[in-house]
């Protein structure tokens, strides 16, 4: 496997493609129709649409199984517990590739219909990150990939090359620029050693942070697109993801505590973008407004001591996590609210006041 960037790529990822003051989605979406989903996402997210994930289609469409369509020289099979590495291509890897091609065809069709081909507009692609894959996917013998250093290396290199090829295909199909999002919901459990093995007798040691950073940067440095590192964990490992080569980090804003403020302040000070999950993934019991959604972000920037213009230059607005489990009406409303909040951050953040 080759980890070099494509020949016509710049030496470093164009981080300015990932800009503040805009809204985007995390990735997953309710339903099973890729054409309808692609048209909706492109319409609702004018600044940073994304390739939709539709996990309700089942095996090969969920966050982990979908990666089988991206890997180079590796593929997955299914087990009663999830996925494992397979010796040869099988039904799972073929299904994952077919579903991904359906999704690419759908976004290409919607992109053309919207008149966006060749406009240079940016689209976001998502993939499970290397540590979550290593934690979730098993070796043929039944243990997680994370327990085998060589297998983790092979997986991260395969993912790095596969993502670069995937991004190149999307650029070619859409005439668009690309941002890549790595999803790492298992990162905290990998780092603190709380990941469970296939039985209670199997323990998985905590992964040292320097090794985690090396694995991340193997994937990130191989891309000619800026990378956004996302986690939906209830205790996001902000210090670790902030030290990676990623151009930005993404997390649910409701998980932030006072203990995280110094780390966040340092991340913002170093110029990384922050994608804040502000909009709830479930419909609130009472009606909500963009102003109520915006409040935690404004208060956070104020507490960190940065000018509110930072909301326009470094903060992206997203739902708290993926929307696959939400009713379709609320999923659309969540994106609409995200766009309204991002617009307010850009137009006049200083005027956003609260009672």
Short mmCIF file of C-alpha atoms in Angstrom, two decimals, residues 15-305:
data_model
loop_
_atom_site.label_atom_id
_atom_site.label_comp_id
_atom_site.label_asym_id
_atom_site.label_seq_id
_atom_site.Cartn_x
_atom_site.Cartn_y
_atom_site.Cartn_z
CA UNK A 15 -6.99 23.68 5.73
CA UNK A 16 -8.72 26.85 4.50
CA UNK A 17 -11.38 24.62 2.92
CA UNK A 18 -12.60 24.02 6.47
CA UNK A 19 -13.98 27.40 7.47
CA UNK A 20 -15.85 28.80 10.45
CA UNK A 21 -19.27 30.39 10.50
CA UNK A 22 -21.00 27.60 8.58
CA UNK A 23 -23.24 24.62 9.37
CA UNK A 24 -22.85 20.98 8.46
CA UNK A 25 -24.20 17.59 9.48
CA UNK A 26 -22.38 14.78 11.23
CA UNK A 27 -23.18 12.18 8.58
CA UNK A 28 -25.99 9.74 9.31
CA UNK A 29 -29.57 10.38 8.21
CA UNK A 30 -32.95 8.66 8.66
CA UNK A 31 -34.40 6.50 5.92
CA UNK A 32 -33.04 4.29 3.17
CA UNK A 33 -33.34 6.38 -0.03
CA UNK A 34 -29.94 7.83 -1.01
CA UNK A 35 -31.34 10.09 -3.74
CA UNK A 36 -33.88 11.76 -1.48
CA UNK A 37 -31.30 12.09 1.28
CA UNK A 38 -28.65 13.61 -1.01
CA UNK A 39 -31.08 16.18 -2.40
CA UNK A 40 -32.19 17.12 1.13
CA UNK A 41 -28.66 17.52 2.48
CA UNK A 42 -27.51 19.63 -0.46
CA UNK A 43 -30.55 21.84 -0.09
CA UNK A 44 -30.34 22.25 3.70
CA UNK A 45 -26.57 22.71 3.98
CA UNK A 46 -25.55 25.30 1.39
CA UNK A 47 -22.02 25.78 2.74
CA UNK A 48 -20.87 22.26 3.62
CA UNK A 49 -23.08 19.41 2.42
CA UNK A 50 -21.93 15.87 3.12
CA UNK A 51 -22.13 12.40 1.64
CA UNK A 52 -25.07 10.92 3.52
CA UNK A 53 -24.85 7.72 5.57
CA UNK A 54 -28.04 5.66 5.80
CA UNK A 55 -27.42 2.98 8.46
CA UNK A 56 -31.07 1.85 8.46
CA UNK A 57 -30.20 -0.14 5.31
CA UNK A 58 -28.42 -2.64 7.57
CA UNK A 59 -25.14 -4.55 7.25
CA UNK A 60 -22.55 -2.67 5.26
CA UNK A 61 -24.37 0.66 5.62
CA UNK A 62 -23.56 1.35 9.28
CA UNK A 63 -20.53 3.39 10.32
CA UNK A 64 -18.21 0.37 10.75
CA UNK A 65 -19.40 -1.86 7.91
CA UNK A 66 -19.26 1.01 5.42
CA UNK A 67 -15.49 1.24 5.85
CA UNK A 68 -15.11 -2.18 4.23
CA UNK A 69 -15.87 -0.37 0.96
CA UNK A 70 -12.96 2.03 1.50
CA UNK A 71 -10.11 -0.19 2.71
CA UNK A 72 -7.31 -1.24 0.38
CA UNK A 73 -6.35 -4.94 0.45
CA UNK A 74 -8.51 -5.54 3.54
CA UNK A 75 -12.19 -6.36 3.88
CA UNK A 76 -14.75 -7.25 6.55
CA UNK A 77 -17.07 -10.18 7.18
CA UNK A 78 -19.88 -10.20 9.74
CA UNK A 79 -20.13 -12.09 13.03
CA UNK A 80 -22.79 -12.32 15.72
CA UNK A 81 -20.91 -9.51 17.53
CA UNK A 82 -20.30 -7.22 14.55
CA UNK A 83 -17.48 -7.32 12.00
CA UNK A 84 -14.16 -9.11 11.60
CA UNK A 85 -11.33 -9.12 9.08
CA UNK A 86 -11.94 -11.61 6.27
CA UNK A 87 -9.44 -13.58 4.22
CA UNK A 88 -11.18 -12.79 0.93
CA UNK A 89 -13.99 -10.56 -0.37
CA UNK A 90 -17.41 -11.80 0.67
CA UNK A 91 -21.03 -10.75 0.79
CA UNK A 92 -20.45 -8.05 3.42
CA UNK A 93 -17.66 -6.27 1.54
CA UNK A 94 -19.56 -6.53 -1.76
CA UNK A 95 -22.70 -5.10 -0.17
CA UNK A 96 -20.73 -2.23 1.43
CA UNK A 97 -19.17 -1.35 -1.92
CA UNK A 98 -22.52 -1.53 -3.73
CA UNK A 99 -24.19 0.73 -1.17
CA UNK A 100 -21.36 3.26 -1.31
CA UNK A 101 -21.60 3.36 -5.10
CA UNK A 102 -25.37 3.94 -4.85
CA UNK A 103 -24.65 6.85 -2.50
CA UNK A 104 -22.00 8.32 -4.79
CA UNK A 105 -24.34 8.04 -7.78
CA UNK A 106 -27.07 9.77 -5.77
CA UNK A 107 -24.95 12.72 -4.67
CA UNK A 108 -23.52 13.09 -8.17
CA UNK A 109 -27.04 13.26 -9.60
CA UNK A 110 -28.18 15.75 -6.93
CA UNK A 111 -25.01 17.84 -7.40
CA UNK A 112 -25.66 18.06 -11.15
CA UNK A 113 -29.34 18.89 -10.63
CA UNK A 114 -28.39 21.73 -8.29
CA UNK A 115 -25.92 23.11 -10.86
CA UNK A 116 -22.94 22.66 -8.56
CA UNK A 117 -20.56 20.63 -10.73
CA UNK A 118 -17.25 22.40 -11.16
CA UNK A 119 -18.17 25.30 -8.88
CA UNK A 120 -15.49 24.41 -6.33
CA UNK A 121 -18.06 24.02 -3.59
CA UNK A 122 -16.91 21.84 -0.70
CA UNK A 123 -18.40 18.48 0.27
CA UNK A 124 -17.64 16.48 3.42
CA UNK A 125 -16.97 12.74 3.49
CA UNK A 126 -17.12 10.63 6.66
CA UNK A 127 -15.43 7.45 7.79
CA UNK A 128 -14.95 5.64 11.06
CA UNK A 129 -11.49 6.50 12.35
CA UNK A 130 -8.64 4.01 12.80
CA UNK A 131 -8.91 3.57 16.57
CA UNK A 132 -12.67 3.02 16.58
CA UNK A 133 -12.23 0.50 13.76
CA UNK A 134 -9.46 -1.25 15.68
CA UNK A 135 -11.70 -1.35 18.77
CA UNK A 136 -14.84 -2.55 16.98
CA UNK A 137 -13.56 -4.98 14.33
CA UNK A 138 -12.23 -8.40 15.26
CA UNK A 139 -9.30 -10.39 13.95
CA UNK A 140 -10.17 -13.76 12.38
CA UNK A 141 -9.43 -15.37 15.75
CA UNK A 142 -12.01 -13.30 17.60
CA UNK A 143 -9.93 -10.67 19.40
CA UNK A 144 -10.18 -6.99 18.52
CA UNK A 145 -7.70 -5.64 16.01
CA UNK A 146 -6.52 -3.27 18.75
CA UNK A 147 -4.79 -6.18 20.50
CA UNK A 148 -2.39 -6.70 17.57
CA UNK A 149 0.05 -3.87 16.85
CA UNK A 150 0.83 -5.11 13.35
CA UNK A 151 -2.85 -5.42 12.48
CA UNK A 152 -3.51 -1.89 13.73
CA UNK A 153 -0.70 -0.61 11.52
CA UNK A 154 -2.05 -2.47 8.48
CA UNK A 155 -5.57 -1.18 9.15
CA UNK A 156 -4.50 2.46 9.52
CA UNK A 157 -2.39 2.33 6.36
CA UNK A 158 -5.19 0.67 4.41
CA UNK A 159 -7.68 3.27 5.64
CA UNK A 160 -5.29 6.11 4.81
CA UNK A 161 -4.90 5.00 1.21
CA UNK A 162 -8.56 4.09 0.81
CA UNK A 163 -9.74 7.48 2.04
CA UNK A 164 -7.38 9.29 -0.32
CA UNK A 165 -8.75 7.29 -3.26
CA UNK A 166 -12.32 7.91 -2.11
CA UNK A 167 -11.71 11.67 -1.92
CA UNK A 168 -10.14 11.66 -5.38
CA UNK A 169 -13.19 9.89 -6.80
CA UNK A 170 -15.56 12.40 -5.24
CA UNK A 171 -13.50 15.31 -6.57
CA UNK A 172 -13.63 13.79 -10.04
CA UNK A 173 -17.36 13.02 -9.96
CA UNK A 174 -18.52 16.35 -8.50
CA UNK A 175 -15.83 18.80 -9.50
CA UNK A 176 -15.85 19.68 -5.80
CA UNK A 177 -13.34 20.28 -3.06
CA UNK A 178 -13.36 17.77 -0.21
CA UNK A 179 -13.20 17.74 3.59
CA UNK A 180 -12.81 14.41 5.42
CA UNK A 181 -14.33 13.62 8.80
CA UNK A 182 -13.01 10.77 10.93
CA UNK A 183 -15.54 9.48 13.47
CA UNK A 184 -14.03 8.23 16.75
CA UNK A 185 -16.79 7.35 19.24
CA UNK A 186 -14.54 4.73 20.91
CA UNK A 187 -11.51 6.95 21.37
CA UNK A 188 -11.97 7.59 25.10
CA UNK A 189 -12.44 3.90 25.91
CA UNK A 190 -9.34 3.02 23.87
CA UNK A 191 -7.25 5.58 25.72
CA UNK A 192 -8.45 4.83 29.25
CA UNK A 193 -8.39 1.04 28.95
CA UNK A 194 -12.12 0.53 29.52
CA UNK A 195 -12.70 -1.27 26.22
CA UNK A 196 -14.08 -4.77 26.75
CA UNK A 197 -12.86 -7.83 24.90
CA UNK A 198 -15.08 -10.58 23.48
CA UNK A 199 -15.48 -12.06 26.98
CA UNK A 200 -15.01 -10.92 30.57
CA UNK A 201 -11.73 -12.85 30.66
CA UNK A 202 -10.26 -10.69 27.90
CA UNK A 203 -8.83 -7.35 28.90
CA UNK A 204 -7.55 -4.73 26.48
CA UNK A 205 -4.84 -2.45 27.80
CA UNK A 206 -5.10 1.30 27.44
CA UNK A 207 -3.41 2.61 24.31
CA UNK A 208 -0.69 5.17 25.15
CA UNK A 209 -1.48 8.60 23.76
CA UNK A 210 1.75 8.87 21.68
CA UNK A 211 0.79 5.65 19.88
CA UNK A 212 -2.75 6.93 19.33
CA UNK A 213 -1.39 10.15 17.85
CA UNK A 214 0.93 8.23 15.55
CA UNK A 215 -1.98 6.12 14.27
CA UNK A 216 -4.17 9.18 13.72
CA UNK A 217 -1.49 11.07 11.88
CA UNK A 218 -0.76 8.07 9.65
CA UNK A 219 -4.26 8.53 8.28
CA UNK A 220 -4.46 12.33 8.44
CA UNK A 221 -1.09 13.04 6.84
CA UNK A 222 -1.92 10.83 3.86
CA UNK A 223 -4.84 13.06 2.85
CA UNK A 224 -4.78 16.02 0.46
CA UNK A 225 -7.98 17.26 2.15
CA UNK A 226 -8.34 18.87 5.58
CA UNK A 227 -9.48 16.42 8.23
CA UNK A 228 -12.09 17.03 10.92
CA UNK A 229 -11.79 14.62 13.85
CA UNK A 230 -15.20 13.93 15.40
CA UNK A 231 -16.25 12.16 18.58
CA UNK A 232 -19.72 11.69 20.05
CA UNK A 233 -18.29 10.24 23.27
CA UNK A 234 -19.86 11.40 26.53
CA UNK A 235 -16.31 12.19 27.72
CA UNK A 236 -14.51 13.42 24.61
CA UNK A 237 -10.73 13.10 24.70
CA UNK A 238 -10.25 16.71 23.65
CA UNK A 239 -6.60 16.96 24.63
CA UNK A 240 -5.70 14.02 22.43
CA UNK A 241 -7.70 14.96 19.35
CA UNK A 242 -6.44 18.51 19.72
CA UNK A 243 -2.84 17.27 19.43
CA UNK A 244 -3.41 15.43 16.15
CA UNK A 245 -2.65 16.87 12.72
CA UNK A 246 -6.40 17.35 12.12
CA UNK A 247 -7.45 20.80 10.90
CA UNK A 248 -10.43 20.75 13.25
CA UNK A 249 -12.19 18.83 15.99
CA UNK A 250 -15.88 18.07 16.40
CA UNK A 251 -17.85 17.13 19.52
CA UNK A 252 -21.17 17.45 21.32
CA UNK A 253 -21.09 20.81 23.10
CA UNK A 254 -23.26 19.46 25.94
CA UNK A 255 -20.40 17.19 27.07
CA UNK A 256 -18.03 20.05 27.91
CA UNK A 257 -17.20 20.67 31.56
CA UNK A 258 -15.18 23.32 33.36
CA UNK A 259 -12.21 20.94 33.34
CA UNK A 260 -12.16 21.07 29.53
CA UNK A 261 -11.89 24.86 29.22
CA UNK A 262 -8.12 25.19 29.32
CA UNK A 263 -7.69 22.47 26.70
CA UNK A 264 -10.32 24.03 24.45
CA UNK A 265 -8.80 27.45 24.86
CA UNK A 266 -5.43 26.12 23.75
CA UNK A 267 -6.98 24.38 20.72
CA UNK A 268 -8.76 27.55 19.62
CA UNK A 269 -5.64 29.62 20.26
CA UNK A 270 -3.68 27.35 17.91
CA UNK A 271 -6.15 28.11 15.12
CA UNK A 272 -7.91 24.76 14.82
CA UNK A 273 -11.54 24.80 13.78
CA UNK A 274 -14.16 23.68 16.31
CA UNK A 275 -17.34 21.99 15.09
CA UNK A 276 -19.78 22.32 17.98
CA UNK A 277 -22.68 19.90 18.25
CA UNK A 278 -25.33 22.36 19.39
CA UNK A 279 -28.63 21.10 17.99
CA UNK A 280 -30.21 18.12 19.84
CA UNK A 281 -30.52 14.93 17.84
CA UNK A 282 -33.93 14.25 19.41
CA UNK A 283 -36.82 16.67 19.09
CA UNK A 284 -37.18 18.70 22.31
CA UNK A 285 -40.44 18.44 24.23
CA UNK A 286 -40.96 22.20 23.86
CA UNK A 287 -40.33 24.31 20.74
CA UNK A 288 -36.86 25.78 20.54
CA UNK A 289 -35.28 28.70 18.70
CA UNK A 290 -31.95 29.37 17.03
CA UNK A 291 -31.11 31.78 19.86
CA UNK A 292 -31.52 29.05 22.50
CA UNK A 293 -29.41 26.71 20.38
CA UNK A 294 -26.70 29.35 19.99
CA UNK A 295 -26.41 30.23 23.67
CA UNK A 296 -23.98 27.48 24.80
CA UNK A 297 -21.52 28.36 22.03
CA UNK A 298 -21.63 32.08 22.74
CA UNK A 299 -21.18 31.53 26.47
CA UNK A 300 -18.32 29.10 25.81
CA UNK A 301 -16.40 31.58 23.66
CA UNK A 302 -17.02 34.29 26.25
CA UNK A 303 -15.71 32.03 29.05
CA UNK A 304 -12.63 31.16 27.02
CA UNK A 305 -11.89 34.86 26.67
#
